[in-house]
Coordinates of C-alpha atoms in Angstrom, one line a residue:
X146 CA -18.2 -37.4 15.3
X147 CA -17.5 -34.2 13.6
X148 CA -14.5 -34.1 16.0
X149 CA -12.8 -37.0 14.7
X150 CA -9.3 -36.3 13.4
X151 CA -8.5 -36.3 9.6
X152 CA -5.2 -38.4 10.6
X153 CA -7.6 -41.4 12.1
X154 CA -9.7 -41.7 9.3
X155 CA -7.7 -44.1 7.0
X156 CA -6.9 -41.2 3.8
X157 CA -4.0 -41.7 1.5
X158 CA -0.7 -40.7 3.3
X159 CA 0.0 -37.2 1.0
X160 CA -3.6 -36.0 1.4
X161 CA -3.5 -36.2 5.6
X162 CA 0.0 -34.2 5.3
X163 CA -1.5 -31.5 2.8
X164 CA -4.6 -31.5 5.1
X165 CA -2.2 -31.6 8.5
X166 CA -0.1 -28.5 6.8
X167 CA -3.0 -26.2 6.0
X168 CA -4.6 -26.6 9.4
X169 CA -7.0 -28.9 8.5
X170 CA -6.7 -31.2 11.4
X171 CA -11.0 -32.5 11.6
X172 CA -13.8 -33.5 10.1
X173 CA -15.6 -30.6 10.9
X174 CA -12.9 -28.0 9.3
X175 CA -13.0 -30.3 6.1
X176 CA -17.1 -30.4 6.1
X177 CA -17.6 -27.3 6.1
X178 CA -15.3 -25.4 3.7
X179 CA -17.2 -26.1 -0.4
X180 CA -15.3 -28.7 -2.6
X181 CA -13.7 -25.2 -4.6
X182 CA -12.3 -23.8 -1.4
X183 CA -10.8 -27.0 -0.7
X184 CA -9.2 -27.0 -4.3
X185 CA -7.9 -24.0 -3.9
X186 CA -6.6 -24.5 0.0
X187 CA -4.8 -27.9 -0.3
X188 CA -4.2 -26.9 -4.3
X189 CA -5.7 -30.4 -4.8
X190 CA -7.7 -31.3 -8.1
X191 CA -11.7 -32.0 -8.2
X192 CA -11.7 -35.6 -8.2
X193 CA -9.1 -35.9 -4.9
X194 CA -10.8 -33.0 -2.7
X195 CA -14.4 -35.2 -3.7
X196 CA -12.6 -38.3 -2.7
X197 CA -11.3 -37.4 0.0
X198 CA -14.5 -35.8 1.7
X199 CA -16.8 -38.8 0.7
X200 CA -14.5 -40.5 2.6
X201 CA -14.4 -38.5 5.5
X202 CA -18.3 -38.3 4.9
X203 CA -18.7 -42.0 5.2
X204 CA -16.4 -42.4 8.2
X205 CA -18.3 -39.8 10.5
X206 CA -21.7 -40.1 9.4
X207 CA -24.4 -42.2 11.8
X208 CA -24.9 -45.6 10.1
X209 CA -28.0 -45.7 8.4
X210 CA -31.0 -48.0 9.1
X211 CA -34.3 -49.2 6.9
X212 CA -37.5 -49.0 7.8
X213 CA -37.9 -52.9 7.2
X214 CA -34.5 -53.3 9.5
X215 CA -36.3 -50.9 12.7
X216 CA -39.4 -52.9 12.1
X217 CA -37.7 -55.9 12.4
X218 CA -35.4 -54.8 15.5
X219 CA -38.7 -54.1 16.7
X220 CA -40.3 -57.0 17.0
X221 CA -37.5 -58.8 18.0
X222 CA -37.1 -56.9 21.1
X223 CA -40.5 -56.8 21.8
X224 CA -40.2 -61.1 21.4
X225 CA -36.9 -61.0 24.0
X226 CA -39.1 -59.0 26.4
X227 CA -41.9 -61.1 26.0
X228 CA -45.8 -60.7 26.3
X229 CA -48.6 -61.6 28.7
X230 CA -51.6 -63.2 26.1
X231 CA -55.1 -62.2 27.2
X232 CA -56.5 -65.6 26.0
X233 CA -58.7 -62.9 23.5
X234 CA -57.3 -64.4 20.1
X235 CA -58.0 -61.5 17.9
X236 CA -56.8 -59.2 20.3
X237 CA -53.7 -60.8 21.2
X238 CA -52.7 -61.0 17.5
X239 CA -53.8 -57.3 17.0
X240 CA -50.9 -56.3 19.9
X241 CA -48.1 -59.1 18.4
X242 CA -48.6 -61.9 21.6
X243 CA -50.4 -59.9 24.0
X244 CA -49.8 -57.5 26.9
X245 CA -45.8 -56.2 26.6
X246 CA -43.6 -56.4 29.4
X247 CA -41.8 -52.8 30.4
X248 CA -44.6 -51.3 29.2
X249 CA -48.2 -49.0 30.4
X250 CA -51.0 -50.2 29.4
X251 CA -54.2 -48.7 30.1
X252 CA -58.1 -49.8 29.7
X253 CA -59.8 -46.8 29.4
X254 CA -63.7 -47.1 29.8
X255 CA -67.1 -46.1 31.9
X256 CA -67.7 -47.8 35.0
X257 CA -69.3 -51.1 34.2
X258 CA -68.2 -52.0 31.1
X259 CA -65.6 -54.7 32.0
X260 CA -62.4 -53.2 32.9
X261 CA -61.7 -55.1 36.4
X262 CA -63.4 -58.1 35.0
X263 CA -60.6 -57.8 32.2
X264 CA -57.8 -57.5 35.1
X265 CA -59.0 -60.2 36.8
X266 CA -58.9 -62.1 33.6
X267 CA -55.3 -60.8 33.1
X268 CA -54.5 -61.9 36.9
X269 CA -55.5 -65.3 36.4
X270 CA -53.5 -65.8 33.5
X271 CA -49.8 -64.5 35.0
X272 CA -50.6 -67.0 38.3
X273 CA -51.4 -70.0 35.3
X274 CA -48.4 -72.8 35.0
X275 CA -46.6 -72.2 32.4
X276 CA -47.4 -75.5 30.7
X277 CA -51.3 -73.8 30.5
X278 CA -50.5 -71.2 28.5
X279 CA -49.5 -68.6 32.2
X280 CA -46.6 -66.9 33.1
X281 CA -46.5 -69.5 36.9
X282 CA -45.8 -66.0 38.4
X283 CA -47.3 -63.5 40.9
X284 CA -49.7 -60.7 40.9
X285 CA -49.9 -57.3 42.8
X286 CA -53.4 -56.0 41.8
X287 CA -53.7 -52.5 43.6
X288 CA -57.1 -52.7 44.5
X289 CA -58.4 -48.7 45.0
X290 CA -62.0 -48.9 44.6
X291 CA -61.9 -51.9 46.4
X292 CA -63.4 -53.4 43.5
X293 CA -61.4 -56.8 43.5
X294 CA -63.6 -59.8 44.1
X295 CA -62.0 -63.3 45.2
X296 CA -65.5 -64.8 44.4
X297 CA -65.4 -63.5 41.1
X298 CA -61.5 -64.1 40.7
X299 CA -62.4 -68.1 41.3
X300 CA -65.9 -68.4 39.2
X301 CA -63.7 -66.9 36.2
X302 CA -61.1 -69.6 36.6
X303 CA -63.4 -72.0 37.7
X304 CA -64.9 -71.6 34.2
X305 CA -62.3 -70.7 32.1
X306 CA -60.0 -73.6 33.2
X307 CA -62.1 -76.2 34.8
X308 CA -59.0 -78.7 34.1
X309 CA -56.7 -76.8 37.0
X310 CA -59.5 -75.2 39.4
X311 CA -61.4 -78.5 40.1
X312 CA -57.8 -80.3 41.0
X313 CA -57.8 -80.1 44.5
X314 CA -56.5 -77.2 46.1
X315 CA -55.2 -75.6 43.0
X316 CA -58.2 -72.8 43.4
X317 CA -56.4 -72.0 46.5
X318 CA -52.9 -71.8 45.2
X319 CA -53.8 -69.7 42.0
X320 CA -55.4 -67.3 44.8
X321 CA -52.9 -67.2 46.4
X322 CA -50.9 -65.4 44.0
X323 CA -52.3 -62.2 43.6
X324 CA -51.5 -60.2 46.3
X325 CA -54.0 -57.4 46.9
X326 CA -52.8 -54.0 48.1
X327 CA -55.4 -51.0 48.9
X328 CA -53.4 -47.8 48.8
X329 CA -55.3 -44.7 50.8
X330 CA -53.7 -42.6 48.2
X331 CA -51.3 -41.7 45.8
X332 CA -48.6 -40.7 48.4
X333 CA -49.3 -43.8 49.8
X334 CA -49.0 -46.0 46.8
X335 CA -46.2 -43.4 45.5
X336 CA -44.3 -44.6 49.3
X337 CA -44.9 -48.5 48.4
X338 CA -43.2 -48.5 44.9
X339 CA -39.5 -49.5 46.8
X340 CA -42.1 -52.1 48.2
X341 CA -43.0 -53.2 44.9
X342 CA -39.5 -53.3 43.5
X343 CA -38.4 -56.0 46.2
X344 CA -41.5 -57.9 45.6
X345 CA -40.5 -58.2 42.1
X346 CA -37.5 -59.8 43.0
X347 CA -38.2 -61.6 45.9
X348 CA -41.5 -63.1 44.8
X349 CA -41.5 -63.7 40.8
X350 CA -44.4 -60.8 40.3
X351 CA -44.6 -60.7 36.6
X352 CA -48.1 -58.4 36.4
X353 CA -49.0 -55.3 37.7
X354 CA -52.5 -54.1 37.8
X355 CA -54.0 -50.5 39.1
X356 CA -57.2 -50.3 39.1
X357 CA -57.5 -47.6 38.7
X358 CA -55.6 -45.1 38.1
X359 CA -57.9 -42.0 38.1
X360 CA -59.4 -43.3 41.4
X361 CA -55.7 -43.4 42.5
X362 CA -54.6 -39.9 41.8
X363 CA -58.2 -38.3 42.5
X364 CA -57.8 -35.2 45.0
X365 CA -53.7 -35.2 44.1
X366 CA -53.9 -32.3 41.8
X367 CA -53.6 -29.1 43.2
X368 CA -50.2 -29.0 41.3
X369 CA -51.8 -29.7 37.9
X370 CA -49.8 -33.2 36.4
X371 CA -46.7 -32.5 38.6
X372 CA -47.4 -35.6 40.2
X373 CA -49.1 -38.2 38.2
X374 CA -46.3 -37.7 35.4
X375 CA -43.4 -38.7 37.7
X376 CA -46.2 -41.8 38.8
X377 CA -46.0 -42.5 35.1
X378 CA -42.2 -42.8 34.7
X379 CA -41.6 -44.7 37.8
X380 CA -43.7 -47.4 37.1
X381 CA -42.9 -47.9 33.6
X382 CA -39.3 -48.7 34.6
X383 CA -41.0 -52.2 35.9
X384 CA -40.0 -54.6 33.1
X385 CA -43.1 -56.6 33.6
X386 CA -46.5 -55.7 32.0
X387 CA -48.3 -53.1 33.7
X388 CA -52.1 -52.7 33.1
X389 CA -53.9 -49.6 34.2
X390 CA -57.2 -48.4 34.5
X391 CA -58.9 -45.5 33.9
X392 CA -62.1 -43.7 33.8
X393 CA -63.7 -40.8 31.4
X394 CA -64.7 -37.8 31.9
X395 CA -68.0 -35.5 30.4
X396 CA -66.7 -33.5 27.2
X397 CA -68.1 -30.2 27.2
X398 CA -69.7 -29.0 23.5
X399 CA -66.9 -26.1 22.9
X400 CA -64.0 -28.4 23.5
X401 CA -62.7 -29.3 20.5
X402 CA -59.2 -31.2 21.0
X403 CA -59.1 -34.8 21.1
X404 CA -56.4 -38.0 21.8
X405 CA -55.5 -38.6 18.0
X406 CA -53.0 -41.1 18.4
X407 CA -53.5 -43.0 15.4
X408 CA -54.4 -42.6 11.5
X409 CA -56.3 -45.4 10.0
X410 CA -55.5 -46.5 6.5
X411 CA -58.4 -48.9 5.6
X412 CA -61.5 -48.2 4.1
X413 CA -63.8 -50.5 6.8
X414 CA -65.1 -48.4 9.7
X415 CA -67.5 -48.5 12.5
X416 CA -71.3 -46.8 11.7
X417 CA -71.7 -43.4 13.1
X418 CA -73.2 -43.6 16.2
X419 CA -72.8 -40.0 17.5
X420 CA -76.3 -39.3 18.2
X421 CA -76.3 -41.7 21.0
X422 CA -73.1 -41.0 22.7
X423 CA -72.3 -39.2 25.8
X424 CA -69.3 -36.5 24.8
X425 CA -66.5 -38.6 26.5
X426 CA -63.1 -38.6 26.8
X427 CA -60.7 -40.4 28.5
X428 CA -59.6 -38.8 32.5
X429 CA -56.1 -37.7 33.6
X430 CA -55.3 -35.5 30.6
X431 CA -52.8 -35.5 28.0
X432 CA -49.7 -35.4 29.7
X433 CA -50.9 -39.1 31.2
X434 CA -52.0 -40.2 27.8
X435 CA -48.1 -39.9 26.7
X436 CA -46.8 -41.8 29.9
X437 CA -49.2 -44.6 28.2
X438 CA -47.9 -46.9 25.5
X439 CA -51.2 -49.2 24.3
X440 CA -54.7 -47.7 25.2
X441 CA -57.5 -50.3 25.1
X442 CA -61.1 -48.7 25.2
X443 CA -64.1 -50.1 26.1
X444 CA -67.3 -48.9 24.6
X445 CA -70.8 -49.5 23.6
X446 CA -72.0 -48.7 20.1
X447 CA -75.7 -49.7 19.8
X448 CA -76.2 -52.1 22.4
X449 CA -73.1 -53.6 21.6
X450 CA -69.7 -53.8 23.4
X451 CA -66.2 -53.0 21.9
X452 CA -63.1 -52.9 23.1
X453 CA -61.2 -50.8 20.8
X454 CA -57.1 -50.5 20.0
X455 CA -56.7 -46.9 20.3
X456 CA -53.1 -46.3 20.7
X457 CA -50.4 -49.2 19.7
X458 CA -46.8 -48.2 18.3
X459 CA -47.4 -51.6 16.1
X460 CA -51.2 -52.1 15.8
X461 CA -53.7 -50.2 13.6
X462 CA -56.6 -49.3 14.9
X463 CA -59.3 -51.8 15.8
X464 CA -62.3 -52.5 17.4
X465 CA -63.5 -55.4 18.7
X466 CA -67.2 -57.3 19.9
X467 CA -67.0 -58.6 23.5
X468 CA -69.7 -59.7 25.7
X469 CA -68.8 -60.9 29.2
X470 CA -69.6 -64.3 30.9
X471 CA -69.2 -66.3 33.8
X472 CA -65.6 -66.9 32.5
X473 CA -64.8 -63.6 31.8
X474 CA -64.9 -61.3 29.0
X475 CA -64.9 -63.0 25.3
X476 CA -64.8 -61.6 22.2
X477 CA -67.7 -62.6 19.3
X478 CA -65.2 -62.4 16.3
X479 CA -61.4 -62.4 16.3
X480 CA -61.2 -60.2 13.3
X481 CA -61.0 -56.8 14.6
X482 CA -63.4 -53.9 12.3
X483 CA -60.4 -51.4 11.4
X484 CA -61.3 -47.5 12.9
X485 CA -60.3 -44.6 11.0
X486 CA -60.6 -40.7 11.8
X487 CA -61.5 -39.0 15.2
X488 CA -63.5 -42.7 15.6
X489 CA -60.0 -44.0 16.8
X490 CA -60.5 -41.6 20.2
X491 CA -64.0 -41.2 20.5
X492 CA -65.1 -43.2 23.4
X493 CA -69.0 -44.2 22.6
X494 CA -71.1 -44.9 26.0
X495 CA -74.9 -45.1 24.8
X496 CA -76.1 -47.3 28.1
X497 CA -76.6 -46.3 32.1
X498 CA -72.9 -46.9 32.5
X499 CA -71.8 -44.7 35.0
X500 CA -69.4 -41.6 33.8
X501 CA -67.0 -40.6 37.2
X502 CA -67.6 -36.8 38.2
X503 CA -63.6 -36.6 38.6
X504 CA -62.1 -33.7 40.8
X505 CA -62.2 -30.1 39.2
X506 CA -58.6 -30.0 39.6
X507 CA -57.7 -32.7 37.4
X508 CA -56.0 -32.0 34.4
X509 CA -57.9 -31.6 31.6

């Protein structure tokens, strides 16, 4: 912009020429010489040489934008892209409609808490009809743990909605859209993404699932992140939504750095439960945690389950009660307890879930 010629900005006729005659042929020679050396260079009075660079200032200069008008831009792209709901009502008003398209988002949580019952929830939903609330679309769930249970996957919709799964052979169908994939490992699954990207357009996939990630990339590390960050940009150029999982890792007592993604601004928080947690964090290090848009975590606080909006570029911070049931997980209140402070990252485990013993490698 700053390149721009003085004689294509629109200035009176005799102000160009005087410009034009003493070499002052951009916006960038104009800018940068003081309103007096201007004066005394084009022997122009105050009030022309401050006219004339306003104007010069006005034509070059970025158009400005509001707050209010970046918000709003916001949300209406993230409406055009469209969301996947989670059928959770508080949560899916905490993240604006639900899961985003073109997006990572990643359940972060100990083994057994409920993140592939919260996949297969999410599966379920993309395969519904659209006039039941789904996206009538299919699912790749990469299966790594080999966690994924079709029994499971039809008791859920069986009792989440009896109306389609007792119509005969509409079980079957809705099974038959999520197509299972068990990658040996992340060269593997790294080799399949072409795969993937034809599947997309060949057979309406509108959900991705990984679960899960750290299980995925275990044993890849002997180049630190060098390949889990280029995992990370490839699959967020899907414009569908994308829902990983991930497991934690033991937090030793001298490590002191934690994922602060988020400052809460509200005076309600959850009790202080430190001296029944495990020191957790989430696995795959910080350079993963920035390939991540929306982190989800799911933890236990007293006996209690949580699943917890740790990092959102639109939500605050908020924590949830779930319990899970023969349809799946459900949440006990839709109004989500706001989380302030290092509680926004702290990942609480006080039960015999299992914490993963990742590779030493892995980035910490």
């Amino acid at each position: 912009m700053a390149s721009r010629l003085i004689s294509e900005m629109g200035l009176p006729k005799s102000i160009a020429n005087v410009f034009a005659a003493r070499s002052i042929k951009t916006a960038k020679d104009a800018l940068s010489l003081t309103e007096f050396d201007l004066m005394e260079l084009a022997d122009m009075g105050l009030a022309e040489v401050t006219s004339a660079l306003a104007h010069i200032s006005e034509r070059v200069s970025p158009p400005y934008q509001t707050a209010l008008s970046l918000l709003e831009q916001r949300i209406q792209n993230e409406q055009l892209a469209g969301h996947l709901p989670t059928g959770l009502k508080g949560l899916d008003e905490a993240l604006f409609g639900g899961i985003p398209f073109g997006v990572i988002t990643e359940l972060v949580g100990p083994a057994g808490i409920g993140k592939t019952q919260f996949c297969l929830k999410l599966s379920l939903l993309a395969s519904l009809p659209t006039r039941h609330g789904g996206l009538d679309a299919q699912v790749i769930y990469i299966d790594v743990e080999s966690k994924f249970s079709s029994k499971r996957l039809i008791e859920i919709g069986a009792q989440s909605f009896p109306e389609i799964f007792y119509t005969r052979g509409m079980a079957q169908e809705m099974a038959g859209r999520i197509l299972v994939l068990r990658p040996a490992s992340l060269a593997e699954f790294t080799e399949s993404l072409q795969q993937i990207k034809l599947l997309l357009l060949e057979r309406r996939v509108k959900l991705l699932v990984i679960d899960s990630m750290a299980a995925l990339t275990s044993g890849e590390f002997e180049h630190g992140a060098s390949k889990i960050n280029p995992l990370g940009w490839h699959i967020s150029f899907l414009k569908i939504p994308i829902v990983v999982t991930n497991q934690v890792r033991s937090q030793s007592s001298d490590d002191t750095w934690r994922y602060n993604f988020q400052v809460g601004t509200r005076h309600r928080d959850l009790e202080d439960t430190s001296k029944y947690d495990s020191q957790l964090i989430a696995a795959l290090g910080i350079h993963w945690a920035h390939a991540v848009t929306i982190r989800l975590i799911l933890e236990t606080i007293s006996g209690e389950r949580f699943i917890k909006v740790a990092k959102s570029p639109m939500s605050p911070a908020l924590a949830f009660p779930f319990s899970i049931t023969s349809s799946g997980i459900s949440l006990l209140n839709d109004d989500g307890i706001e989380v302030v402070g290092q509680e926004i990252s702290t990942i609480h485990c006080d039960g015999d879930y299992l914490i993963i013993k990742l590779d030493p490698q892995m980035p910490q």
